[in-house]
XYZ file of C-alpha atoms in Angstrom:
156
model
C -19.405 -17.345 -29.611
C -16.246 -19.000 -30.897
C -15.381 -15.985 -33.042
C -15.925 -13.646 -30.116
C -13.798 -15.827 -27.866
C -10.987 -15.931 -30.442
C -11.089 -12.141 -30.814
C -11.060 -11.766 -27.022
C -8.028 -14.044 -26.682
C -6.250 -12.276 -29.553
C -6.793 -8.825 -28.041
C -5.830 -9.871 -24.509
C -2.772 -11.847 -25.590
C -1.540 -9.134 -27.938
C -1.883 -6.477 -25.238
C -0.270 -8.584 -22.512
C 2.569 -9.817 -24.706
C 3.265 -6.386 -26.184
C 3.450 -4.914 -22.667
C 5.639 -7.787 -21.449
C 8.012 -7.697 -24.432
C 8.347 -3.908 -24.466
C 8.824 -3.871 -20.691
C 11.561 -6.486 -20.885
C 13.136 -4.609 -23.783
C 13.100 -1.360 -21.804
C 14.090 -2.671 -18.380
C 15.542 -6.157 -18.902
C 15.653 -8.399 -15.891
C 15.797 -5.333 -13.627
C 12.053 -4.793 -14.068
C 10.111 -4.378 -10.866
C 7.004 -6.362 -9.986
C 4.727 -3.353 -10.364
C 4.926 -1.402 -13.622
C 4.762 2.023 -11.979
C 7.810 1.262 -9.825
C 9.873 1.024 -13.025
C 9.267 4.715 -13.621
C 10.808 5.770 -10.302
C 14.579 6.230 -10.077
C 15.927 7.155 -6.647
C 12.345 7.993 -5.605
C 12.116 10.554 -8.451
C 9.500 9.928 -11.153
C 10.570 9.638 -14.780
C 7.054 10.573 -15.876
C 5.002 13.657 -15.111
C 3.323 13.306 -11.753
C -0.136 13.714 -13.329
C 0.443 10.518 -15.354
C 1.359 8.568 -12.223
C -1.555 10.069 -10.281
C -4.015 9.309 -13.078
C -2.741 5.738 -13.375
C -3.065 5.194 -9.635
C -6.594 6.644 -9.596
C -7.692 4.396 -12.481
C -6.083 1.397 -10.795
C -7.899 2.207 -7.571
C -11.242 2.569 -9.380
C -10.744 -0.721 -11.212
C -9.838 -2.568 -8.008
C -12.826 -1.014 -6.228
C -15.165 -2.191 -8.997
C -13.667 -5.676 -8.930
C -13.963 -5.846 -5.148
C -17.669 -5.039 -5.404
C -18.171 -7.905 -7.860
C -16.122 -10.463 -5.938
C -17.663 -9.525 -2.597
C -21.228 -10.258 -3.705
C -21.470 -13.517 -1.685
C -20.456 -11.636 1.454
C -22.929 -8.864 0.639
C -25.696 -11.419 0.151
C -25.086 -12.915 3.604
C -24.993 -9.468 5.220
C -28.177 -8.371 3.459
C -30.094 -11.448 4.578
C -29.099 -10.665 8.140
C -29.586 -6.880 8.277
C -32.056 -5.913 5.523
C -35.832 -6.221 5.707
C -37.055 -7.917 2.509
C -40.697 -7.068 3.190
C -40.304 -3.342 2.544
C -38.996 -1.459 -0.496
C -35.356 -2.169 -1.283
C -34.608 1.556 -1.729
C -36.113 2.650 1.582
C -33.841 4.286 4.133
C -34.271 1.211 6.374
C -32.617 -0.963 3.701
C -30.197 1.423 1.984
C -28.334 2.523 5.115
C -27.426 -1.008 6.338
C -26.419 -2.024 2.801
C -24.149 0.987 2.465
C -22.620 0.595 5.918
C -21.997 -3.158 5.815
C -20.780 -3.252 2.208
C -18.371 -0.392 2.884
C -17.224 -2.033 6.098
C -16.578 -5.370 4.393
C -14.539 -3.687 1.621
C -12.541 -1.668 4.181
C -11.777 -4.776 6.253
C -10.795 -6.818 3.191
C -8.611 -3.992 1.892
C -6.914 -3.539 5.261
C -6.153 -7.251 5.590
C -4.894 -7.379 1.989
C -2.684 -4.324 2.439
C -1.083 -5.928 5.500
C 0.161 -8.859 3.381
C 3.822 -8.304 2.457
C 3.342 -10.240 -0.779
C 0.122 -8.496 -1.815
C 1.152 -7.929 -5.449
C 2.024 -11.581 -5.988
C -1.055 -12.967 -4.271
C -3.244 -10.432 -6.121
C -1.818 -11.606 -9.460
C -2.366 -15.235 -8.531
C -5.934 -14.748 -7.336
C -6.645 -12.493 -10.295
C -5.436 -15.147 -12.716
C -7.514 -17.852 -11.080
C -10.537 -15.554 -10.750
C -10.545 -13.611 -14.016
C -9.545 -16.272 -16.540
C -12.492 -18.569 -15.763
C -14.963 -15.691 -15.529
C -13.799 -14.001 -18.716
C -12.996 -16.937 -20.959
C -14.327 -20.261 -19.706
C -17.696 -19.346 -18.205
C -19.056 -17.779 -21.443
C -18.264 -21.003 -23.308
C -19.992 -23.083 -20.638
C -23.045 -20.804 -20.809
C -23.063 -21.016 -24.609
C -22.926 -24.817 -24.520
C -25.622 -24.937 -21.851
C -28.010 -22.589 -23.653
C -27.553 -23.597 -27.310
C -26.563 -27.251 -26.729
C -24.333 -27.745 -29.795
C -23.168 -31.241 -30.661
C -20.145 -32.342 -28.641
C -18.395 -33.204 -31.895
C -18.915 -29.804 -33.542
C -16.349 -27.006 -33.666
C -18.682 -24.702 -31.716
C -18.629 -27.001 -28.681
């Protein structure tokens, strides 16, 4: 677990720092808050439009996947209210309300988030507080809970 965690930190830190250092080298203190905005000069792209489109599509897909994960508590509440647990979970009676209410909750959350003028900053802050514990701290807690190493060992 410790080796895997060290490799994970090394990969993440090397990628983040290489992007940050090369971005500062390329753009200096004139760098914009969003990386893709750095490749637009007078509203004209410096990259081929297919690269920008592909990057935006992948960003959208990643944010959609993350929103599904982080909205699970909301989905659980909605399912308890609108889904019948006594019949098959893949029946039309259960699938349609799940699809409708999950989609509706994501649309509402996205609309409210898009209305925030500081969305990029708040997204980075929430992402840091949400992803760091889930990616780095929680696996260590699970490892300690499952394998119960000595508190004085290196593995703890």
